[in-house]
Tab-separated table of C-alpha atoms in Angstrom:
chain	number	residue	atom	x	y	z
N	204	UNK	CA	-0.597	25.138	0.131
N	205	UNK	CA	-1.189	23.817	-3.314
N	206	UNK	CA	-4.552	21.680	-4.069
N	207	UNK	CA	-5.267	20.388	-7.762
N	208	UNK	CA	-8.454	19.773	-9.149
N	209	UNK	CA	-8.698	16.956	-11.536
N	210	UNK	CA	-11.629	16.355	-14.023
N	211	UNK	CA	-14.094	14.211	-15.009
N	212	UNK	CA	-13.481	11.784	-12.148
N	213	UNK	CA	-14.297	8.932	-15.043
N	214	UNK	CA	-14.982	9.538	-18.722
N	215	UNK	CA	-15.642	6.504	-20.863
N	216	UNK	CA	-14.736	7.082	-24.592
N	217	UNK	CA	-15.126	4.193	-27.639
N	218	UNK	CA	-11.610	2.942	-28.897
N	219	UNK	CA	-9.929	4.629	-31.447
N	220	UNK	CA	-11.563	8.320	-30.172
N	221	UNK	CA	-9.688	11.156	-28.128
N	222	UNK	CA	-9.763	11.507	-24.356
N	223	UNK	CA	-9.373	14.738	-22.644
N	224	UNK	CA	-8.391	15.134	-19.242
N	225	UNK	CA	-8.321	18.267	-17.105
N	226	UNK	CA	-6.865	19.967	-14.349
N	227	UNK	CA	-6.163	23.463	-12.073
N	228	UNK	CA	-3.840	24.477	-9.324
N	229	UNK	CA	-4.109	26.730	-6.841
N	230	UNK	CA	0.101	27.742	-6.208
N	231	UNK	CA	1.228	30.217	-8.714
N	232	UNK	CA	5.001	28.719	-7.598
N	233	UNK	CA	4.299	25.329	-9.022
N	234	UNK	CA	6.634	25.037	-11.952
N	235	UNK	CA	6.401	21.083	-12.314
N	236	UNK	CA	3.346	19.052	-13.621
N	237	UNK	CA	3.451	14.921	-14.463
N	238	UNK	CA	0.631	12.779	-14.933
N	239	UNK	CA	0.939	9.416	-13.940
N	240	UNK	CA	-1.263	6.320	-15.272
N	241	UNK	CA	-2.242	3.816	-12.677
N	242	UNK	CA	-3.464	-0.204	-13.712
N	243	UNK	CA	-5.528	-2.114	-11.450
N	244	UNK	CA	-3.466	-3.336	-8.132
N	245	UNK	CA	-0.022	-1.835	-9.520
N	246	UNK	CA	1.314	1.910	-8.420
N	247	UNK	CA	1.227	4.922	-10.450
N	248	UNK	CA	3.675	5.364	-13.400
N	249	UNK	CA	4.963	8.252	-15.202
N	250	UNK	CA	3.591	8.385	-18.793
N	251	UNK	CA	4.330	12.373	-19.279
N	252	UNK	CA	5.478	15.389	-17.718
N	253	UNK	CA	5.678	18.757	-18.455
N	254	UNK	CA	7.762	22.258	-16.419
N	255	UNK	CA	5.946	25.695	-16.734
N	256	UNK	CA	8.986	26.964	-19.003
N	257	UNK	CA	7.099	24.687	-21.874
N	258	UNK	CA	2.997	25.744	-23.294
N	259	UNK	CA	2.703	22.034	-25.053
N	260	UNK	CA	4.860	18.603	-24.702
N	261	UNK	CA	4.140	15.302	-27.103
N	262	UNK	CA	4.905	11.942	-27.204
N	263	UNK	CA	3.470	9.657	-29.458
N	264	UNK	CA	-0.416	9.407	-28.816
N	265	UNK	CA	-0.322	11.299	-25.728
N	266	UNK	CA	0.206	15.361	-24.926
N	267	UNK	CA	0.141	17.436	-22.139
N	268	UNK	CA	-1.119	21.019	-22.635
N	269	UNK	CA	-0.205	24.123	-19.927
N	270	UNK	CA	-1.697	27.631	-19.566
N	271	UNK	CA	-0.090	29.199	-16.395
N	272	UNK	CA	-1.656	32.322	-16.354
N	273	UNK	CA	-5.036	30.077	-16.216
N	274	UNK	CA	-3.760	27.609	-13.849
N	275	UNK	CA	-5.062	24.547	-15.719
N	276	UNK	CA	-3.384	22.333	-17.728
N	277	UNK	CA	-4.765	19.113	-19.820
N	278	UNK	CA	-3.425	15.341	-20.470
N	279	UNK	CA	-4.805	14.430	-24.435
N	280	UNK	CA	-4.986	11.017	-25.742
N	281	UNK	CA	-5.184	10.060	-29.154
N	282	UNK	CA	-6.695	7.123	-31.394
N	283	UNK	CA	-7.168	5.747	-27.596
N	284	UNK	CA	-6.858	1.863	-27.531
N	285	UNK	CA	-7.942	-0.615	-24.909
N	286	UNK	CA	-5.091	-1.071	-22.682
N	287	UNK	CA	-4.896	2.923	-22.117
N	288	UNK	CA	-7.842	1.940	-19.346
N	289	UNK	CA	-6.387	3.196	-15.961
N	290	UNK	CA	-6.782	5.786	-13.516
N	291	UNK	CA	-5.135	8.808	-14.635
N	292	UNK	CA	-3.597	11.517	-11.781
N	293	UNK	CA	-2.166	14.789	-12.489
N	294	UNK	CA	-0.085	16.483	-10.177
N	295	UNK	CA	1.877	19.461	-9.294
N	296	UNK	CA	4.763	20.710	-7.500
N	297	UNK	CA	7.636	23.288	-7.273
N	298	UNK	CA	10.800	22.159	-9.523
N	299	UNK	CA	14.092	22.701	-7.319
N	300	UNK	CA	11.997	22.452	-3.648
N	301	UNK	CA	11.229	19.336	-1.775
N	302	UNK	CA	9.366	17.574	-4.279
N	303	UNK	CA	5.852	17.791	-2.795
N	304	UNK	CA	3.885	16.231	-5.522
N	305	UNK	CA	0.293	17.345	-4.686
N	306	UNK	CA	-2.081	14.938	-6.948
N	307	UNK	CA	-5.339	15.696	-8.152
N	308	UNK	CA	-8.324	12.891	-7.261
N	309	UNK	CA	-7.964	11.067	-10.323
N	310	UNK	CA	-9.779	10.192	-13.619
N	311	UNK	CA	-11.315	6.279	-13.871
N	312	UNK	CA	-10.562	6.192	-18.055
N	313	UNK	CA	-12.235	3.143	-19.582
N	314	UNK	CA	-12.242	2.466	-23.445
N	315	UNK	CA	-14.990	0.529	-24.816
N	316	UNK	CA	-14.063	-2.112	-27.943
E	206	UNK	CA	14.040	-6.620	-11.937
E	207	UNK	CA	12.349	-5.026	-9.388
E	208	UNK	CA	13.185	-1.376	-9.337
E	209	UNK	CA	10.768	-0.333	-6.230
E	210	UNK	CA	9.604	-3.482	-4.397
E	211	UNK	CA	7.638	-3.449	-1.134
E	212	UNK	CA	6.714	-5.837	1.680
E	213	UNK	CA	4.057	-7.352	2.219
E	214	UNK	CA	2.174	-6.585	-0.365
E	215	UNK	CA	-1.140	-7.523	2.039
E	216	UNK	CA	-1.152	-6.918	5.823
E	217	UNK	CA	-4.469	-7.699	7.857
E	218	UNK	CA	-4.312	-6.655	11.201
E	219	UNK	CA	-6.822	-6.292	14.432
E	220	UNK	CA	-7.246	-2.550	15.824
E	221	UNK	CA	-4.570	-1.378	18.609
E	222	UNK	CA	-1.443	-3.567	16.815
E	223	UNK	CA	1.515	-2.077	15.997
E	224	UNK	CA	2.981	-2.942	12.145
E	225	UNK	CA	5.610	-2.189	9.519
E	226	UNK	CA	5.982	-2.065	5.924
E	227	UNK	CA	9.749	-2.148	3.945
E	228	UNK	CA	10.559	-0.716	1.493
E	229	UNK	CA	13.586	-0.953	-0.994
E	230	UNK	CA	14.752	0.306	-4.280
E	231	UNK	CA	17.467	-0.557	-6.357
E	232	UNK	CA	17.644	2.409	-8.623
E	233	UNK	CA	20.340	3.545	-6.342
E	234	UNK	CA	17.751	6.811	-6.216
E	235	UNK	CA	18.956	9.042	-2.753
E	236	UNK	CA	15.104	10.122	-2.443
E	237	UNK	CA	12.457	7.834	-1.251
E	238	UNK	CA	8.832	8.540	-0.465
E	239	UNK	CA	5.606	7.182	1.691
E	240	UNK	CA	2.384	7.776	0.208
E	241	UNK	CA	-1.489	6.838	1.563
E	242	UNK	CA	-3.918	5.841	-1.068
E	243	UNK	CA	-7.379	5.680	0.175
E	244	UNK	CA	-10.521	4.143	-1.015
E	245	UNK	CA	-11.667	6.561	-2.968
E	246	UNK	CA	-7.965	6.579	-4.805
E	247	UNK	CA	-6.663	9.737	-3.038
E	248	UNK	CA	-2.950	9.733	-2.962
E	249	UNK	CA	-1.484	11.757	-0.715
E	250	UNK	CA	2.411	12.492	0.205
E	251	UNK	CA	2.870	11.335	3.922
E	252	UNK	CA	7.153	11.553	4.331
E	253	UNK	CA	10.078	12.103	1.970
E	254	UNK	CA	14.089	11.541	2.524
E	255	UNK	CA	16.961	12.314	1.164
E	256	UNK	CA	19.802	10.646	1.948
E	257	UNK	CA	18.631	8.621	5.240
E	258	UNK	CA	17.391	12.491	6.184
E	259	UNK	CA	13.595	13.892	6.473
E	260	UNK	CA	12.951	16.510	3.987
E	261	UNK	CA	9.087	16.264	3.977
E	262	UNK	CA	7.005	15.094	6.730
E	263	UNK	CA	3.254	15.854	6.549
E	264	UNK	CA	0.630	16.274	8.787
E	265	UNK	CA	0.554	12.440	9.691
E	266	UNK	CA	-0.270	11.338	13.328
E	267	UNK	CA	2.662	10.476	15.213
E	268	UNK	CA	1.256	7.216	15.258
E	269	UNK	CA	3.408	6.628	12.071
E	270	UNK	CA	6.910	6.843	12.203
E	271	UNK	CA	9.308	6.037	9.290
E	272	UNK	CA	12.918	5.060	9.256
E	273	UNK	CA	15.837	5.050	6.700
E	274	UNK	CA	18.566	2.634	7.735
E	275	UNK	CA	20.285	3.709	3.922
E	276	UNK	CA	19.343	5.597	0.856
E	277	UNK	CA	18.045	2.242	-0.503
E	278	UNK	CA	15.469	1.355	2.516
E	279	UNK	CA	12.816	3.612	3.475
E	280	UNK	CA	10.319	1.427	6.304
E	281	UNK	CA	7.278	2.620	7.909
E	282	UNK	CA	6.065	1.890	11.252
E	283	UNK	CA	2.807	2.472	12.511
E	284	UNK	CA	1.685	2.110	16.361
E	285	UNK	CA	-1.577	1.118	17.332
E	286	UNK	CA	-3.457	1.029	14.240
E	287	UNK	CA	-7.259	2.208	14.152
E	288	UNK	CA	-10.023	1.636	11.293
E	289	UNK	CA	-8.920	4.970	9.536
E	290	UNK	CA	-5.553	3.489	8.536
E	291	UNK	CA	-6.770	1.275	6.698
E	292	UNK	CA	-5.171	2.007	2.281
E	293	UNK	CA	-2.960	1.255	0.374
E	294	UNK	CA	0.474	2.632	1.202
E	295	UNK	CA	3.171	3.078	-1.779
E	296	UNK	CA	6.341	3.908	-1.576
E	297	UNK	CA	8.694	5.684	-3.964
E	298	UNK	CA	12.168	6.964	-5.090
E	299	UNK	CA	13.605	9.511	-6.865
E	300	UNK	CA	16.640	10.866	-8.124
E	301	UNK	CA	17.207	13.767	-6.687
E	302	UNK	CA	14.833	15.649	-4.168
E	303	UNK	CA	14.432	18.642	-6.711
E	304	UNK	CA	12.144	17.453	-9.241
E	305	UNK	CA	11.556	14.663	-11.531
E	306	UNK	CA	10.392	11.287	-12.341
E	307	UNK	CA	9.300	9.166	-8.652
E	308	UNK	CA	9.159	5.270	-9.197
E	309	UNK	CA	6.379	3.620	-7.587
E	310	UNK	CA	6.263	0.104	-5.527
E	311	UNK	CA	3.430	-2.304	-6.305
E	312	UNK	CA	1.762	-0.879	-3.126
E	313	UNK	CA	0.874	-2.606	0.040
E	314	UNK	CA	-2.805	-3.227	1.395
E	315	UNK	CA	-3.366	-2.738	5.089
E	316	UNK	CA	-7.046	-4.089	6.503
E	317	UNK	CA	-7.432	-2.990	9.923
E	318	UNK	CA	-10.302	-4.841	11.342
């Protein structure tokens, strides 16, 4: 089955600076890969999403980068400001199956004033 | 208004009880999910349906059993709860069971003691 490895598991960056978050799958048949921001006591939410017909997706201050034949794709954020602190997951799963999503174990992002 | 809500959002229980969690979602989404959260922020798929009917049911201990009464309730039951169980559970919908955004509850806390 599919397993995704997500890293750093937390990364602290100064406001205003760029965060970088990576991950790699393991099922060459995952097609479908969102990354969904989580705040303290609340559930995961979509912030972007990307299919494996598509190498880059942006929107606003945040992009999500794919390179299937490597596996491993990459959440960017830009001029990060305070209340982008959250846990960060990316995830993966087959478009047009039962949607499995299998997440990764999650980045801890904080951004320091 | 509440798109995914869940109840209760805190449930502290002794060992050997049996308990449930509800879930409902007024997307009017026919694809609703269970997920575990554990301490270390590991979310993991536990069931999916699809219109009142099981598309994904992991390898959970029977222990757990969900129900669908309609495509807009998706409630979890779990029989004589041990230390392990203790997370946070989410639930989620969908539109569609092919892909795409899932909507997640505010999560609810079970303590087994």
């Amino acid at each position: 089955g599919e397993n995704v490895e997500q890293h750093p598991s937390t990364l602290s960056v100064q406001e205003g600076d760029s965060a970088v978050i990576k991950c790699t799958y393991s099922d060459s048949a995952s097609n479908y890969f969102p990354w969904y921001k989580q705040e303290l006591g609340k559930g995961p939410q979509l912030i972007i999403d990307i299919r494996s017909n598509v190498g880059e997706k942006k929107d606003q201050r945040i992009a999500v980068t794919l390179n299937k034949t490597a596996k491993h794709f990459s959440l960017h954020i830009t001029e990060t400001q305070p209340e982008d602190s959250a846990v960060y997951f990316c995830a993966a799963s087959v478009w047009g199956g039962a949607q499995k999503l299998v997440f990764g174990q999650g980045t801890r992002l904080t951004i320091n004033p | 208004d509440t798109a995914v809500s869940q109840t209760p959002k805190y449930l502290v229980t002794q060992m050997g009880n049996d308990k449930s969690i509800k879930c409902e979602q007024n997307l009017g989404h026919d694809t609703m999910y269970w997920y575990k959260q554990d301490s270390k922020k590991f979310l993991k798929i536990m069931f999916s349906y699809n219109n009142k009917e099981l598309i994904i049911n992991e390898t959970v201990p029977n222990r757990f059993s969900p129900k669908s009464p309609d495509k807009a309730h998706l409630n979890l039951h779990i029989n004589s709860l041990e230390l392990g169980d203790s997370a946070v559970y989410f639930c989620a919908s969908s539109q569609g069971w092919g892909g795409g955004e899932q909507f997640f509850g505010p999560g609810t806390r079970l303590t087994v003691l």
